Amino acid sequence: MITGTSQADCAILIIAAGTGEFEAGISKDGQTREHALLAYTLGVKQLIVAINKMDTTKWSEDRFQEIIKETSSFIKKVGYNPKHVPFVPISGFNGDNMIDVSPNCPWYKGWEKETKTKVTGKTLLEAIDAIDNPVRPSDKPLRLPLQDVYKIGGIGTVPVGRVETGVIKPGMVVTFAPAGVTTEVKSVEMHHEQLVEGVPGDNVGFNVKNVSVKEIRRGNVAGDSKNDPPKGAESFNAQVIVLNHPGQVGAGYAPVLDCHTAHIACKFAELLEKIDRRTGKSTESSPKFIKSG
């Protein structure tokens, strides 16, 4: 879930319209709330909300508007602007408003979102087609977090992952961090086709020389050895939001950190300050503990 989300340009939040189902999803411990926050925190800044199972509510306009109101309120707290988010009533089971406009909701006039220009549409497919193309930073140093590493007979070791920044080309010498392995890229492929180069947004596989599958793994990051290669970090300062924790969190707390495709245990050495989420200003220096919220 986290690995996949970290590679996305846009998130589609599927919300069940059924009585009780929607309420459970957006409750304090609900999956809907958690998934929206995970997407935003992992850098997915575009969102589409598909309100599913509308057939179980007999295509009730009141229920649709109630869900929009509640959902807008909580995605705003997460960080999304509801005006930039299309809300589409659908029935995945029957295919309503997925590709073609449904005759079952004559009251539905369509979705709209305001970005640089105002965009409107009716179906989920149109909302997907209206996703803004993100800026692809190909001029920055190469960063390619590995999603998996395969051993392919007759070819050798093939790491795969999405190019986040920079460009990867055959003949380039790459370094994998924090493993500290350096090697040459023999070829770059996407969808079984050879590429001259892989650019940001591409999910690529690349064949490397003289590296076994045991030396590199998911969560490692590939970079250009000659241009600011990635390095492992002993420690770092992090801005943390405590979403939901039964007790208090203090120095010595040891969670698992999810960063791009890596999952690694770490420890809080010290708490530096508490910050107001909305203003970004410090409210307390060196707090002993922090709690949910």
PDB file of C-alpha atoms in Angstrom, residues 132-266:
ATOM      1  CA  ASP A 132      -2.646  17.676 -14.237  1.00  0.00           C
ATOM      2  CA  ASN A 133       0.679  16.467 -15.588  1.00  0.00           C
ATOM      3  CA  PRO A 134       3.153  16.855 -12.710  1.00  0.00           C
ATOM      4  CA  VAL A 135       6.463  18.661 -13.234  1.00  0.00           C
ATOM      5  CA  ARG A 136       9.125  16.035 -13.942  1.00  0.00           C
ATOM      6  CA  PRO A 137      12.489  17.113 -12.440  1.00  0.00           C
ATOM      7  CA  SER A 138      14.815  15.485 -15.003  1.00  0.00           C
ATOM      8  CA  ASP A 139      17.530  18.144 -14.462  1.00  0.00           C
ATOM      9  CA  LYS A 140      18.166  17.078 -10.834  1.00  0.00           C
ATOM     10  CA  PRO A 141      20.557  14.277  -9.738  1.00  0.00           C
ATOM     11  CA  LEU A 142      19.226  10.742 -10.332  1.00  0.00           C
ATOM     12  CA  ARG A 143      17.152   9.212  -7.532  1.00  0.00           C
ATOM     13  CA  LEU A 144      15.532   5.837  -8.199  1.00  0.00           C
ATOM     14  CA  PRO A 145      14.122   3.982  -5.139  1.00  0.00           C
ATOM     15  CA  LEU A 146      14.074   0.234  -5.837  1.00  0.00           C
ATOM     16  CA  GLN A 147      10.711  -1.497  -5.618  1.00  0.00           C
ATOM     17  CA  ASP A 148      12.134  -4.990  -6.240  1.00  0.00           C
ATOM     18  CA  VAL A 149      15.242  -6.781  -7.485  1.00  0.00           C
ATOM     19  CA  TYR A 150      14.890  -9.751  -9.842  1.00  0.00           C
ATOM     20  CA  LYS A 151      17.300 -12.415 -11.077  1.00  0.00           C
ATOM     21  CA  ILE A 152      16.428 -13.176 -14.702  1.00  0.00           C
ATOM     22  CA  GLY A 153      17.992 -16.192 -16.430  1.00  0.00           C
ATOM     23  CA  GLY A 154      20.334 -15.283 -19.282  1.00  0.00           C
ATOM     24  CA  ILE A 155      20.228 -11.583 -18.345  1.00  0.00           C
ATOM     25  CA  GLY A 156      21.296 -11.307 -14.696  1.00  0.00           C
ATOM     26  CA  THR A 157      20.284  -8.913 -11.940  1.00  0.00           C
ATOM     27  CA  VAL A 158      17.447  -6.511 -12.800  1.00  0.00           C
ATOM     28  CA  PRO A 159      16.428  -3.866 -10.218  1.00  0.00           C
ATOM     29  CA  VAL A 160      13.053  -2.179 -10.887  1.00  0.00           C
ATOM     30  CA  GLY A 161      11.552   1.076  -9.612  1.00  0.00           C
ATOM     31  CA  ARG A 162      10.256   4.498 -10.544  1.00  0.00           C
ATOM     32  CA  VAL A 163      12.615   7.295 -11.558  1.00  0.00           C
ATOM     33  CA  GLU A 164      11.818  10.136  -9.116  1.00  0.00           C
ATOM     34  CA  THR A 165      14.388  12.699 -10.315  1.00  0.00           C
ATOM     35  CA  GLY A 166      17.141  12.787 -12.931  1.00  0.00           C
ATOM     36  CA  VAL A 167      17.707  10.416 -15.852  1.00  0.00           C
ATOM     37  CA  ILE A 168      18.998   6.823 -16.082  1.00  0.00           C
ATOM     38  CA  LYS A 169      20.773   5.645 -19.284  1.00  0.00           C
ATOM     39  CA  PRO A 170      22.665   2.553 -20.463  1.00  0.00           C
ATOM     40  CA  GLY A 171      26.409   2.971 -19.856  1.00  0.00           C
ATOM     41  CA  MET A 172      25.870   5.117 -16.743  1.00  0.00           C
ATOM     42  CA  VAL A 173      27.737   4.141 -13.558  1.00  0.00           C
ATOM     43  CA  VAL A 174      25.266   4.036 -10.656  1.00  0.00           C
ATOM     44  CA  THR A 175      25.658   3.770  -6.886  1.00  0.00           C
ATOM     45  CA  PHE A 176      23.082   2.055  -4.654  1.00  0.00           C
ATOM     46  CA  ALA A 177      22.692   3.568  -1.178  1.00  0.00           C
ATOM     47  CA  PRO A 178      22.930   2.700   1.640  1.00  0.00           C
ATOM     48  CA  ALA A 179      24.353  -0.616   0.301  1.00  0.00           C
ATOM     49  CA  GLY A 180      27.382   1.231  -1.143  1.00  0.00           C
ATOM     50  CA  VAL A 181      27.396  -0.890  -4.333  1.00  0.00           C
ATOM     51  CA  THR A 182      28.626   0.775  -7.563  1.00  0.00           C
ATOM     52  CA  THR A 183      28.142  -0.748 -11.017  1.00  0.00           C
ATOM     53  CA  GLU A 184      27.436  -0.010 -14.686  1.00  0.00           C
ATOM     54  CA  VAL A 185      23.936  -0.005 -16.204  1.00  0.00           C
ATOM     55  CA  LYS A 186      23.859  -2.356 -19.206  1.00  0.00           C
ATOM     56  CA  SER A 187      20.320  -1.626 -20.425  1.00  0.00           C
ATOM     57  CA  VAL A 188      17.100   0.147 -19.390  1.00  0.00           C
ATOM     58  CA  GLU A 189      13.634  -1.257 -20.189  1.00  0.00           C
ATOM     59  CA  MET A 190      10.015  -0.207 -19.711  1.00  0.00           C
ATOM     60  CA  HIS A 191       7.069  -2.458 -20.655  1.00  0.00           C
ATOM     61  CA  HIS A 192       9.536  -4.914 -22.321  1.00  0.00           C
ATOM     62  CA  GLU A 193      10.912  -2.201 -24.615  1.00  0.00           C
ATOM     63  CA  GLN A 194      14.506  -0.942 -24.562  1.00  0.00           C
ATOM     64  CA  LEU A 195      14.823   2.742 -23.631  1.00  0.00           C
ATOM     65  CA  VAL A 196      17.484   5.268 -24.608  1.00  0.00           C
ATOM     66  CA  GLU A 197      16.843   6.830 -21.170  1.00  0.00           C
ATOM     67  CA  GLY A 198      14.399   6.579 -18.262  1.00  0.00           C
ATOM     68  CA  VAL A 199      12.977   9.907 -17.052  1.00  0.00           C
ATOM     69  CA  PRO A 200      11.022  10.919 -13.910  1.00  0.00           C
ATOM     70  CA  GLY A 201       7.678   9.112 -13.712  1.00  0.00           C
ATOM     71  CA  ASP A 202       8.902   6.059 -15.661  1.00  0.00           C
ATOM     72  CA  ASN A 203       8.676   2.657 -13.965  1.00  0.00           C
ATOM     73  CA  VAL A 204      11.793   0.970 -15.335  1.00  0.00           C
ATOM     74  CA  GLY A 205      13.812  -2.205 -15.030  1.00  0.00           C
ATOM     75  CA  PHE A 206      17.562  -1.939 -15.625  1.00  0.00           C
ATOM     76  CA  ASN A 207      20.205  -4.616 -15.984  1.00  0.00           C
ATOM     77  CA  VAL A 208      23.400  -4.099 -13.942  1.00  0.00           C
ATOM     78  CA  LYS A 209      26.875  -5.659 -14.286  1.00  0.00           C
ATOM     79  CA  ASN A 210      28.483  -7.962 -11.695  1.00  0.00           C
ATOM     80  CA  VAL A 211      25.945  -7.403  -8.895  1.00  0.00           C
ATOM     81  CA  SER A 212      24.110 -10.290  -7.229  1.00  0.00           C
ATOM     82  CA  VAL A 213      20.505 -10.044  -6.003  1.00  0.00           C
ATOM     83  CA  LYS A 214      21.842 -10.481  -2.455  1.00  0.00           C
ATOM     84  CA  GLU A 215      23.804  -7.192  -2.573  1.00  0.00           C
ATOM     85  CA  ILE A 216      20.918  -4.789  -3.267  1.00  0.00           C
ATOM     86  CA  ARG A 217      17.272  -4.845  -2.220  1.00  0.00           C
ATOM     87  CA  ARG A 218      13.937  -3.048  -2.089  1.00  0.00           C
ATOM     88  CA  GLY A 219      14.312   0.325  -0.382  1.00  0.00           C
ATOM     89  CA  ASN A 220      17.830   0.977  -1.718  1.00  0.00           C
ATOM     90  CA  VAL A 221      18.155   4.125  -3.859  1.00  0.00           C
ATOM     91  CA  ALA A 222      20.103   4.257  -7.136  1.00  0.00           C
ATOM     92  CA  GLY A 223      21.898   7.444  -8.202  1.00  0.00           C
ATOM     93  CA  ASP A 224      24.523   8.621 -10.702  1.00  0.00           C
ATOM     94  CA  SER A 225      27.992   7.968  -9.205  1.00  0.00           C
ATOM     95  CA  LYS A 226      29.373  11.115 -10.882  1.00  0.00           C
ATOM     96  CA  ASN A 227      26.540  13.499  -9.903  1.00  0.00           C
ATOM     97  CA  ASP A 228      25.704  13.786  -6.183  1.00  0.00           C
ATOM     98  CA  PRO A 229      25.045  10.067  -5.526  1.00  0.00           C
ATOM     99  CA  PRO A 230      22.662   9.192  -2.650  1.00  0.00           C
ATOM    100  CA  LYS A 231      24.171   8.370   0.737  1.00  0.00           C
ATOM    101  CA  GLY A 232      22.868   6.593   3.832  1.00  0.00           C
ATOM    102  CA  ALA A 233      22.105   8.755   6.881  1.00  0.00           C
ATOM    103  CA  GLU A 234      22.965   7.948  10.502  1.00  0.00           C
ATOM    104  CA  SER A 235      20.468  10.511  11.791  1.00  0.00           C
ATOM    105  CA  PHE A 236      18.144  13.256  10.523  1.00  0.00           C
ATOM    106  CA  ASN A 237      15.593  15.792  11.737  1.00  0.00           C
ATOM    107  CA  ALA A 238      11.986  14.911  10.872  1.00  0.00           C
ATOM    108  CA  GLN A 239       8.688  16.769  11.030  1.00  0.00           C
ATOM    109  CA  VAL A 240       6.204  14.249  12.443  1.00  0.00           C
ATOM    110  CA  ILE A 241       2.405  14.271  12.723  1.00  0.00           C
ATOM    111  CA  VAL A 242       1.040  11.906  15.392  1.00  0.00           C
ATOM    112  CA  LEU A 243      -2.193  10.668  13.818  1.00  0.00           C
ATOM    113  CA  ASN A 244      -3.264   8.021  16.195  1.00  0.00           C
ATOM    114  CA  HIS A 245      -1.313   6.657  19.138  1.00  0.00           C
ATOM    115  CA  PRO A 246      -2.841   5.134  22.272  1.00  0.00           C
ATOM    116  CA  GLY A 247      -0.327   6.725  24.656  1.00  0.00           C
ATOM    117  CA  GLN A 248       2.421   9.333  24.578  1.00  0.00           C
ATOM    118  CA  VAL A 249       5.501   9.435  22.360  1.00  0.00           C
ATOM    119  CA  GLY A 250       8.837  10.568  23.787  1.00  0.00           C
ATOM    120  CA  ALA A 251      12.602  10.185  23.302  1.00  0.00           C
ATOM    121  CA  GLY A 252      13.513   6.508  22.906  1.00  0.00           C
ATOM    122  CA  TYR A 253      10.322   5.657  20.973  1.00  0.00           C
ATOM    123  CA  ALA A 254      11.228   3.106  18.256  1.00  0.00           C
ATOM    124  CA  PRO A 255       8.810   3.015  15.283  1.00  0.00           C
ATOM    125  CA  VAL A 256       9.224   1.577  11.767  1.00  0.00           C
ATOM    126  CA  LEU A 257       9.896   4.350   9.252  1.00  0.00           C
ATOM    127  CA  ASP A 258       8.369   4.123   5.758  1.00  0.00           C
ATOM    128  CA  CYS A 259      10.328   6.229   3.265  1.00  0.00           C
ATOM    129  CA  HIS A 260       9.631   5.810  -0.490  1.00  0.00           C
ATOM    130  CA  THR A 261       9.938   1.995  -0.894  1.00  0.00           C
ATOM    131  CA  ALA A 262      12.004   1.404   2.281  1.00  0.00           C
ATOM    132  CA  HIS A 263      10.691   0.210   5.657  1.00  0.00           C
ATOM    133  CA  ILE A 264      13.281   0.514   8.433  1.00  0.00           C
ATOM    134  CA  ALA A 265      13.324   0.587  12.239  1.00  0.00           C
ATOM    135  CA  CYS A 266      14.554   3.815  13.837  1.00  0.00           C
TER     136      CYS A 266
END
